[in-house]
Short mmCIF file of C-alpha atoms in Angstrom, two decimals:
data_model
loop_
_atom_site.label_atom_id
_atom_site.label_comp_id
_atom_site.label_asym_id
_atom_site.label_seq_id
_atom_site.Cartn_x
_atom_site.Cartn_y
_atom_site.Cartn_z
CA MET A 1 0.00 0.00 0.00
CA ARG A 2 3.03 2.33 0.30
CA ARG A 3 3.87 2.36 -3.39
CA PRO A 4 0.94 4.55 -4.58
CA VAL A 5 1.81 7.12 -1.89
CA HIS A 6 5.41 7.17 -3.03
CA LEU A 7 4.29 7.53 -6.62
CA ARG A 8 2.05 10.46 -5.85
CA VAL A 9 4.77 12.24 -3.86
CA SER A 10 7.31 11.62 -6.55
CA CYS A 11 5.05 12.99 -9.27
CA LEU A 12 4.35 16.08 -7.19
CA VAL A 13 8.04 16.75 -6.62
CA ALA A 14 8.83 16.21 -10.28
CA SER A 15 6.05 18.57 -11.35
CA ILE A 16 7.32 21.29 -9.04
CA LEU A 17 10.86 20.85 -10.30
CA LEU A 18 9.89 20.97 -13.95
CA ALA A 19 7.69 24.00 -13.44
CA GLY A 20 10.49 25.65 -11.50
CA CYS A 21 12.76 25.29 -14.48
CA GLY A 22 10.51 27.87 -16.15
CA LEU A 23 11.39 26.76 -19.62
CA ALA A 24 9.47 27.91 -22.66
CA SER A 25 5.73 27.55 -22.87
CA SER A 26 4.27 26.81 -26.27
CA LYS A 27 1.93 29.35 -27.87
CA ASP A 28 -0.64 26.82 -28.97
CA ASN A 29 -3.43 29.25 -29.73
CA LEU A 30 -1.60 32.09 -31.38
CA ASP A 31 -3.68 35.25 -31.07
CA LEU A 32 -2.60 37.57 -33.87
CA SER A 33 -4.46 40.61 -32.59
CA LYS A 34 -3.01 43.58 -30.78
CA ARG A 35 -4.48 45.94 -28.18
CA ALA A 36 -4.71 49.38 -29.77
CA THR A 37 -2.80 51.04 -26.95
CA THR A 38 -1.91 50.99 -23.30
CA LEU A 39 -2.63 53.62 -20.68
CA ALA A 40 0.93 54.94 -20.76
CA ALA A 41 1.01 55.01 -24.55
CA ALA A 42 -2.36 56.78 -24.66
CA ASP A 43 -1.05 59.48 -22.33
CA SER A 44 2.00 59.81 -24.53
CA VAL A 45 -0.29 60.37 -27.53
CA ILE A 46 -2.20 63.03 -25.57
CA ASP A 47 1.08 64.71 -24.58
CA ARG A 48 2.13 64.88 -28.22
CA TYR A 49 -1.27 66.30 -29.17
CA ASN A 50 -1.02 68.95 -26.44
CA ARG A 51 2.49 69.93 -27.48
CA ILE A 52 1.70 70.45 -31.14
CA ARG A 53 -1.74 71.88 -30.46
CA SER A 54 -0.24 74.53 -28.17
CA GLN A 55 2.20 75.50 -30.93
CA ALA A 56 -0.71 75.77 -33.37
CA ASP A 57 -2.75 77.83 -30.88
CA ALA A 58 0.17 80.16 -30.17
CA ALA A 59 0.86 80.76 -33.85
CA VAL A 60 -2.82 80.57 -34.89
CA ASP A 61 -1.48 78.21 -37.55
CA ALA A 62 -3.97 75.59 -38.70
CA GLY A 63 -1.24 74.04 -40.82
CA LEU A 64 0.29 72.52 -37.72
CA LEU A 65 -2.96 70.75 -36.90
CA VAL A 66 -2.54 68.22 -39.70
CA ASP A 67 0.16 66.52 -37.64
CA VAL A 68 -2.25 65.75 -34.81
CA GLU A 69 -5.79 65.93 -36.14
CA GLY A 70 -7.70 64.25 -38.93
CA GLY A 71 -11.15 63.65 -40.30
CA PRO A 72 -14.06 65.97 -39.58
CA LEU A 73 -12.38 67.32 -36.44
CA LEU A 74 -9.61 68.82 -38.55
CA ALA A 75 -12.24 70.56 -40.65
CA VAL A 76 -13.90 71.95 -37.50
CA ASP A 77 -10.65 73.22 -36.00
CA ARG A 78 -9.41 74.62 -39.31
CA GLY A 79 -12.69 76.49 -39.47
CA ALA A 80 -12.15 77.78 -35.93
CA PHE A 81 -8.63 78.94 -36.75
CA TYR A 82 -9.95 80.71 -39.85
CA LEU A 83 -12.47 82.58 -37.71
CA ARG A 84 -9.74 83.51 -35.23
CA GLN A 85 -7.58 84.91 -38.00
CA ARG A 86 -10.32 86.76 -39.82
CA LEU A 87 -12.16 88.11 -36.81
CA ALA A 88 -9.12 88.52 -34.55
CA VAL A 89 -10.86 86.74 -31.72
CA SER A 90 -8.91 85.00 -29.00
CA THR A 91 -9.88 81.65 -27.58
CA LYS A 92 -8.55 79.51 -24.78
CA PRO A 93 -5.78 77.15 -25.87
CA VAL A 94 -6.83 73.52 -25.96
CA HIS A 95 -5.04 71.27 -23.50
CA PHE A 96 -6.17 67.81 -22.46
CA GLY A 97 -5.37 66.07 -19.20
CA HIS A 98 -4.23 62.51 -18.90
CA THR A 99 -6.53 59.56 -19.43
CA ARG A 100 -9.38 59.04 -16.99
CA LEU A 101 -11.02 56.27 -18.95
CA LEU A 102 -9.34 54.32 -21.72
CA VAL A 103 -11.31 52.31 -24.27
CA ALA A 104 -8.99 50.13 -26.34
CA ALA A 105 -10.00 47.08 -28.35
CA ASN A 106 -7.90 44.40 -30.04
CA PHE A 107 -7.20 44.71 -33.76
CA ASP A 108 -5.94 42.23 -36.35
CA ALA A 109 -4.78 44.97 -38.68
CA TYR A 110 -4.51 48.73 -39.12
CA PRO A 111 -6.16 51.16 -38.77
CA LEU A 112 -6.16 51.15 -34.97
CA TRP A 113 -8.18 53.45 -32.78
CA PHE A 114 -8.84 54.08 -29.13
CA ALA A 115 -11.05 56.41 -27.15
CA THR A 116 -10.16 58.24 -23.99
CA VAL A 117 -12.17 60.39 -21.64
CA THR A 118 -10.13 63.14 -20.09
CA LYS A 119 -10.44 66.62 -18.63
CA THR A 120 -9.91 69.77 -20.66
CA ALA A 121 -7.68 72.25 -18.89
CA GLY A 122 -9.22 75.52 -17.77
CA THR A 123 -12.80 74.31 -18.14
CA ASP A 124 -15.22 72.09 -16.29
CA GLU A 125 -15.62 69.97 -19.39
CA LEU A 126 -14.52 66.48 -20.24
CA VAL A 127 -13.59 65.41 -23.73
CA ALA A 128 -14.32 62.02 -25.24
CA ALA A 129 -11.43 61.82 -27.65
CA VAL A 130 -10.96 59.27 -30.43
CA PHE A 131 -7.44 58.83 -31.74
CA VAL A 132 -6.90 56.91 -34.98
CA ARG A 133 -3.70 55.50 -36.42
CA ARG A 134 -4.25 54.61 -40.06
CA ARG A 135 -0.89 52.96 -40.74
CA SER A 136 2.02 51.77 -38.65
CA THR A 137 4.09 54.55 -40.16
CA SER A 138 1.58 57.33 -39.54
CA PRO A 139 1.00 59.25 -36.32
CA TRP A 140 -2.00 59.00 -34.03
CA LEU A 141 -4.52 61.64 -35.10
CA LEU A 142 -7.36 63.01 -33.03
CA THR A 143 -10.45 62.60 -35.20
CA GLU A 144 -13.37 63.08 -32.81
CA ALA A 145 -13.54 65.16 -29.68
CA PRO A 146 -17.05 65.87 -28.37
CA ARG A 147 -17.05 67.80 -25.11
CA LEU A 148 -19.07 66.50 -22.16
CA ALA A 149 -20.26 68.16 -18.99
CA GLY A 150 -17.77 67.56 -16.18
CA SER A 151 -20.27 65.48 -14.26
CA THR A 152 -21.04 63.12 -17.15
CA ASP A 153 -20.86 59.42 -16.40
CA VAL A 154 -20.46 57.55 -19.67
CA GLY A 155 -21.12 54.18 -18.04
CA ALA A 156 -19.07 51.02 -17.77
CA VAL A 157 -17.56 49.81 -21.02
CA ALA A 158 -18.11 46.16 -21.96
CA GLN A 159 -14.92 44.12 -21.89
CA GLN A 160 -13.82 40.79 -23.27
CA ALA A 161 -12.13 38.20 -21.08
CA ASP A 162 -8.69 39.61 -21.88
CA GLY A 163 -9.71 43.10 -20.75
CA SER A 164 -10.05 44.58 -24.23
CA ALA A 165 -13.01 46.84 -24.88
CA VAL A 166 -15.87 45.74 -27.09
CA THR A 167 -16.07 48.13 -30.01
CA LEU A 168 -17.75 48.14 -33.38
CA ALA A 169 -15.65 47.17 -36.39
CA SER A 170 -16.87 49.57 -39.06
CA GLU A 171 -15.59 47.28 -41.85
CA THR A 172 -17.65 44.27 -40.76
CA GLY A 173 -20.40 45.94 -38.78
CA GLN A 174 -19.79 43.42 -35.97
CA TRP A 175 -18.88 44.00 -32.35
CA SER A 176 -15.30 43.00 -31.61
CA ASP A 177 -16.52 40.04 -29.56
CA GLY A 178 -18.24 38.67 -32.64
CA ARG A 179 -21.77 39.66 -31.72
CA THR A 180 -24.02 41.27 -34.25
CA PRO A 181 -25.58 44.60 -33.31
CA ALA A 182 -29.20 45.42 -33.92
CA ARG A 183 -30.05 45.83 -37.59
CA GLY A 184 -28.99 49.16 -38.98
CA PHE A 185 -27.06 50.10 -35.85
CA PRO A 186 -25.54 52.62 -35.55
CA GLN A 187 -25.88 54.40 -38.90
CA ARG A 188 -29.66 54.31 -39.10
CA LEU A 189 -29.91 55.61 -35.56
CA VAL A 190 -27.69 58.59 -36.34
CA ASP A 191 -29.47 59.20 -39.66
CA ASP A 192 -32.75 59.34 -37.74
CA TYR A 193 -31.23 61.72 -35.21
CA ALA A 194 -30.13 64.01 -38.04
CA ALA A 195 -33.65 63.84 -39.48
CA THR A 196 -35.00 64.85 -36.08
CA LEU A 197 -32.73 67.89 -36.05
CA THR A 198 -34.00 68.87 -39.49
CA ASP A 199 -37.63 68.32 -38.53
CA PRO A 200 -38.30 68.21 -34.78
CA ASP A 201 -41.87 67.17 -35.49
CA GLY A 202 -40.94 64.40 -37.91
CA PRO A 203 -41.69 60.72 -37.38
CA GLU A 204 -38.15 59.99 -36.13
CA ALA A 205 -38.36 62.50 -33.27
CA ALA A 206 -40.30 60.19 -30.98
CA ALA A 207 -37.37 57.78 -30.87
CA PHE A 208 -35.06 60.23 -29.10
CA VAL A 209 -34.91 62.11 -25.85
CA LYS A 210 -35.29 65.83 -26.54
CA ASP A 211 -31.77 66.43 -25.28
CA SER A 212 -29.92 69.69 -24.75
CA PHE A 213 -28.30 69.49 -28.18
CA ILE A 214 -31.66 69.30 -29.93
CA SER A 215 -32.96 72.18 -27.80
CA GLN A 216 -29.88 74.29 -28.43
CA MET A 217 -29.95 73.76 -32.18
CA ARG A 218 -33.69 74.43 -32.31
CA THR A 219 -33.22 77.69 -30.41
CA LEU A 220 -30.49 78.69 -32.84
CA ALA A 221 -32.64 77.90 -35.84
CA GLU A 222 -35.57 79.87 -34.44
CA ALA A 223 -33.33 82.86 -33.79
CA GLN A 224 -32.43 83.22 -37.47
CA PRO A 225 -33.64 86.33 -39.31
CA VAL A 226 -36.96 85.95 -41.08
CA GLU A 227 -37.49 89.43 -42.39
CA ASN A 228 -36.62 89.61 -46.08
CA VAL A 229 -34.87 86.27 -45.81
CA THR A 230 -35.90 82.69 -46.36
CA PHE A 231 -34.00 80.43 -43.97
CA ALA A 232 -33.67 76.66 -44.30
CA GLN A 233 -31.65 74.29 -42.20
CA HIS A 234 -30.76 70.72 -43.10
CA TRP A 235 -28.94 68.03 -41.15
CA SER A 236 -27.31 64.82 -42.33
CA ALA A 237 -25.07 62.24 -40.74
CA MET A 238 -21.64 61.26 -41.94
CA PRO A 239 -20.68 57.57 -41.87
CA VAL A 240 -20.28 56.37 -38.29
CA ARG A 241 -16.81 54.99 -37.63
CA HIS A 242 -16.65 54.44 -33.91
CA ALA A 243 -19.01 52.89 -31.38
CA ILE A 244 -18.42 51.31 -27.99
CA ARG A 245 -20.61 48.77 -26.24
CA LEU A 246 -21.47 49.27 -22.59
CA SER A 247 -21.56 46.47 -20.06
CA ASP A 248 -25.31 46.90 -19.54
CA GLY A 249 -25.99 46.30 -23.23
CA GLY A 250 -26.13 49.98 -24.16
CA ALA A 251 -23.68 51.75 -26.41
CA LEU A 252 -21.79 54.97 -27.03
CA VAL A 253 -21.76 56.19 -30.61
CA PHE A 254 -19.43 58.83 -32.00
CA ALA A 255 -21.07 60.60 -34.89
CA THR A 256 -20.45 63.65 -37.02
CA LEU A 257 -23.44 65.62 -38.23
CA GLU A 258 -23.38 68.02 -41.15
CA ARG A 259 -25.54 71.09 -40.79
CA THR A 260 -26.32 73.39 -43.67
CA ASP A 261 -27.89 76.78 -43.04
CA ARG A 262 -29.16 78.37 -46.22
CA TYR A 263 -30.29 81.99 -46.44
CA THR A 264 -32.09 83.26 -49.53
CA VAL A 265 -32.40 87.03 -49.59
CA LYS A 266 -35.37 88.69 -51.21
CA ARG A 267 -34.75 90.94 -54.17
CA ARG A 268 -33.39 94.40 -53.42
CA ARG A 269 -32.72 93.37 -49.84
CA SER A 270 -29.55 92.36 -48.04
CA LEU A 271 -28.49 90.29 -45.11
CA SER A 272 -25.65 91.29 -42.79
CA PHE A 273 -23.70 88.86 -40.65
CA ALA A 274 -21.92 91.60 -38.70
CA GLY A 275 -21.06 90.47 -35.20
CA LEU A 276 -21.51 86.82 -36.10
CA GLN A 277 -18.96 84.14 -36.98
CA ALA A 278 -20.20 84.12 -40.55
CA ALA A 279 -18.81 87.65 -40.89
CA ALA A 280 -15.43 85.98 -41.40
CA TYR A 281 -16.77 84.77 -44.75
CA PHE A 282 -19.17 87.63 -45.45
CA PRO A 283 -17.63 90.90 -44.27
CA THR A 284 -20.22 92.79 -46.32
CA PRO A 285 -23.95 92.09 -46.52
CA VAL A 286 -25.05 89.41 -48.96
CA THR A 287 -27.75 90.32 -51.44
CA ARG A 288 -28.69 86.98 -52.95
CA SER A 289 -27.94 83.95 -50.83
CA ALA A 290 -25.54 82.49 -48.30
CA THR A 291 -24.86 78.90 -47.36
CA LEU A 292 -23.07 78.10 -44.13
CA ASN A 293 -21.70 74.60 -43.54
CA TYR A 294 -21.21 73.34 -40.01
CA ARG A 295 -19.88 70.09 -38.57
CA HIS A 296 -21.03 68.89 -35.18
CA GLN A 297 -19.38 65.91 -33.54
CA VAL A 298 -21.63 64.29 -30.99
CA LEU A 299 -21.39 61.46 -28.51
CA MET A 300 -24.69 59.61 -28.38
CA LEU A 301 -25.60 57.44 -25.44
CA VAL A 302 -27.81 54.55 -26.49
CA PRO A 303 -29.19 53.07 -23.27
CA ALA A 304 -29.96 49.38 -23.04
CA GLU A 305 -33.52 50.44 -22.31
CA GLY A 306 -34.92 53.83 -23.15
CA LYS A 307 -34.36 56.46 -25.78
CA PRO A 308 -30.97 57.56 -27.08
CA LEU A 309 -29.66 61.03 -26.35
CA VAL A 310 -26.63 63.12 -27.15
CA ILE A 311 -24.42 63.67 -24.10
CA GLY A 312 -21.60 65.63 -25.69
CA GLN A 313 -20.86 67.76 -28.73
CA TYR A 314 -18.20 69.83 -30.38
CA GLY A 315 -18.40 71.64 -33.66
CA GLY A 316 -18.48 74.82 -35.61
CA LEU A 317 -18.56 76.61 -38.92
CA VAL A 318 -16.27 74.99 -41.46
CA SER A 319 -17.07 76.78 -44.72
CA ALA A 320 -19.44 79.19 -46.37
CA ARG A 321 -20.31 80.47 -49.78
CA GLY A 322 -22.67 83.06 -51.12
CA SER A 323 -23.01 86.43 -52.74
CA MET B 1 10.58 6.16 -7.85
CA ILE B 2 13.86 4.82 -9.20
CA LEU B 3 12.65 5.45 -12.73
CA LEU B 4 11.57 8.99 -11.88
CA GLY B 5 14.91 9.60 -10.18
CA ALA B 6 16.72 8.39 -13.28
CA LEU B 7 14.65 10.69 -15.48
CA LEU B 8 15.45 13.65 -13.25
CA VAL B 9 19.14 12.79 -13.38
CA ILE B 10 19.06 12.67 -17.17
CA PHE B 11 16.92 15.81 -17.52
CA GLY B 12 18.92 17.79 -14.94
CA ALA B 13 22.23 16.77 -16.39
CA ALA B 14 21.01 17.64 -19.87
CA ILE B 15 19.99 21.14 -18.71
CA ALA B 16 23.35 21.64 -16.97
CA VAL B 17 25.27 20.53 -20.05
CA LEU B 18 23.06 22.49 -22.43
CA PHE B 19 23.27 25.82 -20.60
CA GLY B 20 26.76 25.37 -19.14
CA PRO B 21 28.23 27.52 -16.36
CA ASP B 22 27.29 30.71 -18.34
CA ASP B 23 23.58 29.81 -18.18
CA GLU B 24 23.34 30.31 -21.95
CA VAL B 25 22.40 28.25 -24.97
CA VAL B 26 23.98 29.73 -28.07
CA SER B 27 22.98 28.98 -31.63
CA GLY B 28 24.89 30.61 -34.42
CA PRO B 29 26.18 32.55 -36.15
CA HIS B 30 23.84 31.64 -39.01
CA PRO B 31 23.95 33.43 -42.36
CA LEU B 32 20.70 34.98 -43.57
CA SER B 33 20.09 37.23 -46.52
CA SER B 34 17.37 39.01 -48.44
CA LYS B 35 17.28 40.85 -51.73
CA GLY B 36 14.43 42.90 -50.32
CA ILE B 37 14.50 45.49 -47.58
CA ALA B 38 14.19 43.18 -44.57
CA ILE B 39 14.41 39.78 -42.98
CA ALA B 40 11.46 39.20 -40.67
CA THR B 41 10.17 36.24 -38.75
CA ALA B 42 6.56 35.12 -39.11
CA PRO B 43 4.51 34.75 -35.89
CA SER B 44 4.66 30.97 -36.27
CA ALA B 45 8.45 31.06 -36.15
CA ILE B 46 8.39 32.24 -32.54
CA GLY B 47 6.01 29.72 -31.08
CA TYR B 48 7.19 29.96 -27.51
CA ALA B 49 6.88 32.42 -24.65
CA GLY B 50 8.87 32.81 -21.49
CA PRO B 51 12.59 32.51 -22.10
CA THR B 52 14.91 35.47 -22.25
CA VAL B 53 16.56 35.60 -25.64
CA GLN B 54 19.35 37.65 -27.10
CA VAL B 55 19.45 38.19 -30.86
CA ARG B 56 22.74 39.47 -32.25
CA VAL B 57 23.13 40.35 -35.91
CA ILE B 58 26.32 41.19 -37.75
CA SER B 59 26.12 42.93 -41.09
CA ALA B 60 28.14 41.03 -43.67
CA ASP B 61 28.67 44.34 -45.44
CA GLU B 62 29.66 46.31 -42.34
CA ARG B 63 26.54 48.43 -42.84
CA ARG B 64 24.55 50.23 -40.22
CA VAL B 65 22.04 47.58 -39.24
CA PHE B 66 18.71 47.64 -37.40
CA VAL B 67 17.22 44.80 -35.35
CA GLY B 68 13.87 45.08 -33.62
CA LEU B 69 11.08 43.09 -32.01
CA ALA B 70 7.48 44.21 -32.51
CA HIS B 71 3.94 42.95 -32.59
CA ASP B 72 3.00 41.16 -35.78
CA VAL B 73 0.16 43.62 -36.48
CA ASP B 74 2.70 46.46 -36.64
CA VAL B 75 5.30 44.54 -38.64
CA LYS B 76 2.73 43.21 -41.10
CA ASP B 77 1.54 46.73 -41.84
CA TYR B 78 5.07 48.15 -41.91
CA LEU B 79 6.30 45.63 -44.47
CA ALA B 80 3.09 45.54 -46.50
CA ASP B 81 3.88 46.01 -50.20
CA SER B 82 7.61 45.63 -49.54
CA ALA B 83 9.82 42.83 -50.79
CA TYR B 84 11.43 40.95 -47.90
CA THR B 85 12.46 37.52 -46.72
CA ARG B 86 10.16 35.90 -44.20
CA VAL B 87 11.46 33.27 -41.80
CA ASP B 88 8.44 31.02 -41.53
CA MET B 89 9.84 28.38 -39.21
CA ILE B 90 12.81 27.97 -36.96
CA SER B 91 13.69 24.45 -35.79
CA LEU B 92 16.31 24.03 -33.12
CA PRO B 93 19.19 23.57 -32.89
CA TRP B 94 19.01 25.53 -36.15
CA ASP B 95 17.08 25.02 -39.33
CA THR B 96 14.98 27.66 -40.99
CA THR B 97 12.24 27.69 -43.57
CA THR B 98 12.09 30.96 -45.45
CA SER B 99 9.97 32.45 -48.20
CA GLN B 100 10.34 35.47 -50.39
CA VAL B 101 7.56 38.00 -50.05
CA ALA B 102 7.02 39.91 -53.25
CA GLY B 103 6.72 43.66 -53.29
CA ASP B 104 8.57 46.75 -54.22
CA ASP B 105 11.53 48.28 -52.52
CA SER B 106 9.72 51.48 -51.68
CA ALA B 107 10.97 52.50 -48.31
CA ALA B 108 8.51 53.14 -45.57
CA ARG B 109 9.68 55.33 -42.71
CA LEU B 110 13.04 54.32 -41.30
CA PRO B 111 12.51 51.66 -38.63
CA ALA B 112 14.35 53.56 -35.93
CA LYS B 113 11.85 56.43 -36.30
CA LEU B 114 8.87 54.31 -35.27
CA ASP B 115 7.49 54.10 -31.77
CA TRP B 116 6.01 50.61 -31.60
CA TRP B 117 9.15 48.51 -31.32
CA LEU B 118 9.12 46.57 -28.07
CA VAL B 119 12.91 46.53 -28.16
CA SER B 120 15.35 47.51 -30.89
CA GLU B 121 18.85 48.63 -31.65
CA THR B 122 20.59 50.33 -34.54
CA ALA B 123 24.36 50.14 -34.82
CA VAL B 124 27.15 50.01 -37.36
CA GLY B 125 28.22 46.48 -38.21
CA GLU B 126 26.64 44.68 -35.27
CA ALA B 127 23.43 45.17 -33.29
CA SER B 128 21.84 43.10 -30.57
CA MET B 129 18.76 43.08 -28.40
CA THR B 130 17.72 41.07 -25.37
CA PHE B 131 14.10 40.40 -24.54
CA THR B 132 11.77 38.01 -22.81
CA LEU B 133 9.63 36.23 -25.37
CA PRO B 134 6.11 37.59 -24.80
CA ASP B 135 2.80 35.77 -25.12
CA ASP B 136 1.80 38.13 -27.93
CA SER B 137 2.47 37.38 -31.57
CA VAL B 138 5.78 39.07 -32.21
CA ASP B 139 8.24 39.24 -35.08
CA VAL B 140 11.96 39.93 -35.21
CA VAL B 141 12.88 42.30 -38.02
CA VAL B 142 16.34 42.98 -39.41
CA THR B 143 16.97 45.71 -41.97
CA ASN B 144 19.71 47.93 -43.15
CA ALA B 145 19.22 51.04 -41.04
CA ASP B 146 18.61 53.11 -44.17
CA LEU B 147 16.20 50.48 -45.57
CA ARG B 148 18.42 49.95 -48.59
CA PRO B 149 17.50 46.65 -50.29
CA GLY B 150 19.93 43.78 -49.90
CA VAL B 151 20.29 42.57 -46.34
CA ARG B 152 23.11 40.14 -45.55
CA ILE B 153 23.72 39.22 -41.96
CA GLU B 154 24.89 36.56 -39.60
CA ALA B 155 22.48 35.97 -36.73
CA THR B 156 23.27 34.47 -33.35
CA VAL B 157 20.44 33.53 -31.02
CA THR B 158 21.16 32.97 -27.35
CA ALA B 159 18.72 31.66 -24.78
CA LEU B 160 19.50 33.05 -21.35
CA ARG B 161 18.32 31.36 -18.17
CA SER B 162 19.77 32.55 -14.92
CA GLY B 163 20.50 29.62 -12.59
CA ALA B 164 19.86 26.96 -15.24
CA PHE B 165 23.25 25.32 -14.74
CA VAL B 166 22.98 25.12 -10.95
CA GLY B 167 19.30 24.17 -11.20
CA GLY B 168 20.10 21.38 -13.63
CA LEU B 169 22.83 20.05 -11.36
CA GLY B 170 20.48 20.27 -8.39
CA MET B 171 17.80 18.38 -10.28
CA ALA B 172 20.27 15.65 -11.19
CA VAL B 173 21.44 15.34 -7.58
CA PHE B 174 17.86 15.25 -6.34
CA GLY B 175 17.03 12.58 -8.91
CA PHE B 176 19.99 10.57 -7.79
CA GLY B 177 18.74 10.85 -4.21
CA LEU B 178 15.32 9.63 -5.31
CA MET B 179 16.94 6.64 -6.96
CA VAL B 180 18.80 5.81 -3.78
CA VAL B 181 15.69 6.16 -1.59
CA GLY B 182 13.68 4.14 -4.07
CA ARG B 183 16.26 1.41 -4.05
CA VAL B 184 16.27 1.33 -0.23
CA LEU B 185 12.44 1.18 -0.08
CA THR B 186 12.38 -1.54 -2.72
CA VAL B 187 14.71 -3.85 -0.76
CA SER B 188 13.14 -3.07 2.65
CA PRO B 189 11.07 -5.88 4.13
CA GLY B 190 7.31 -5.27 4.06
#
C-alpha cells in the first residue's frame, strides 16, 4: 500500500521541479491581434497632441494641426482657426489632461483606434477623444472630440475576457466580440437623429430624448432672421466609424453631423452677418444667398432600455459660400 | 521512484550541459540574406513564450544595421507592399524555412523612427537586443538602417536562463537521491 503514496509524492516533486525550471511555454493558440494602446502610450499620444496643439494655438497656424488631427475634427478646427484669423478673436488654448477612462480594443490589422475620456484644462468639461492610427508609419490623429459636462458618467464599457473593450468594427459591422448589433445600428440611428434635427416634429423624433443638443440647435434655428430672408436648415449624418458597447448592453456612438444653413435674400434686400462668426466669410452684406456649412461631432448614449440622447458635442462653422 | 529519479538525473544533467556555467544556450552565427528590404520572422516562427533571448546580428557588409522586435500587427503593416524575406519556421538547434515575399523596394519610414518597437537597436556592423519572449504574436525584423535593399547578416540567437546550470545540477542530484531512496524502499522488508 506504500507504493501509490510514493508515486504520488514523486510525481508532485517532479512537477514542481519541472515547473520551476521555467522553460518555454508553447503558444498553442496564437492570437494575432493587438491591443490598440496601453494607458501609458495613450497618455503619450495626448502629450504629443497637447504639445503640437499649443504650438498651433500660439501661432494661430492651422497648418500645424494636420500633424495631430484628422477627419471631420480637422475641418472643425481649421474652421475655428480661420475665424480667429479673420475676426481677430482670442480663444482659450486647448489642453487635455491625462486619461481618466481608456477604451482600447484588439485589432488584427490597421487602422487602430482608441477612445479616452479626459479633462480639458481651464474648463469644467470632459472630452471624449478618439485617436486613430491609419498605418504603422503614420501618427496618431485626433479625429473626434465631443465635449461633455464635467459630471457626465459615460457608463461602464463592456470588456472581453482579456480586458479589451468591445467596439464596433466599421468594416464588418460586428462588435469586436463577434456579436451582431441590432439591424442598422448605428448608422440608421444617427441618420434618424439628423432627421430629427431637421424636422423636430418628424416621425423619427419620438425615438429620441429631446436632449440639450436638440434644444440648443432648435433655439439657434428659431433665432435666425426671417425678415426679407428665407431660412432653411438641413442636417445629415456622416458615416459612423466608432461605437463602444457598454456592459449593460447599451452603447456609445461617436457621430459627425453636417448642418447646412441656407439663407435666400429677397430681391433688393440684403443680409448682414456683422457680429456673427459668418462675418469671417461675409464681411459685407449678402444680397442673394448664403450657405453656411457646419460640422457637429456628438457622442450619443444609447441606453440598453430607453431612448438615445446626445451627451456631448463639439463643432463649428467649417465653410461658407454666397453672394 | 527509481525510474523517476533516473529521469530527473538525465533531464537535470542535460539542462546543466546544455546551458553550461554561463547559463546560456547559443545557436549561431547563421547566415541569412534578403534581396528585399528586410528579414522578418513570421509569428509561427516564434512559437514559444517565457525565455529570455538575445538576438545578435552582424552585417556582412559592415553596414549600419537595425534589429527590432514588434507585434506582428505592426510589422505586417510596416512591411506591406515591400519585398522581404520571411522566416516562416525555426527548428532548433538551427534550421529555418524561409519564403520570399514579393513587393517593391519602396521605403517606408526608417525603422528607428517608429514608436512601436518593443525593443530595438541600430548600430554600425553589429546590433543586438535582449528580450523576454512575450505571449503576444511578435516578429523579429532585421533591416539595413537606411532600408536599402539587400540585407546580408549573420544571426546568433542565445537563450539566457539565470541559474539553469545550478538548477540542472540540483535536479540531477535530487534525482539521484530519489533513486537511492527508491532502491532502499524496494529492498526493505514489508
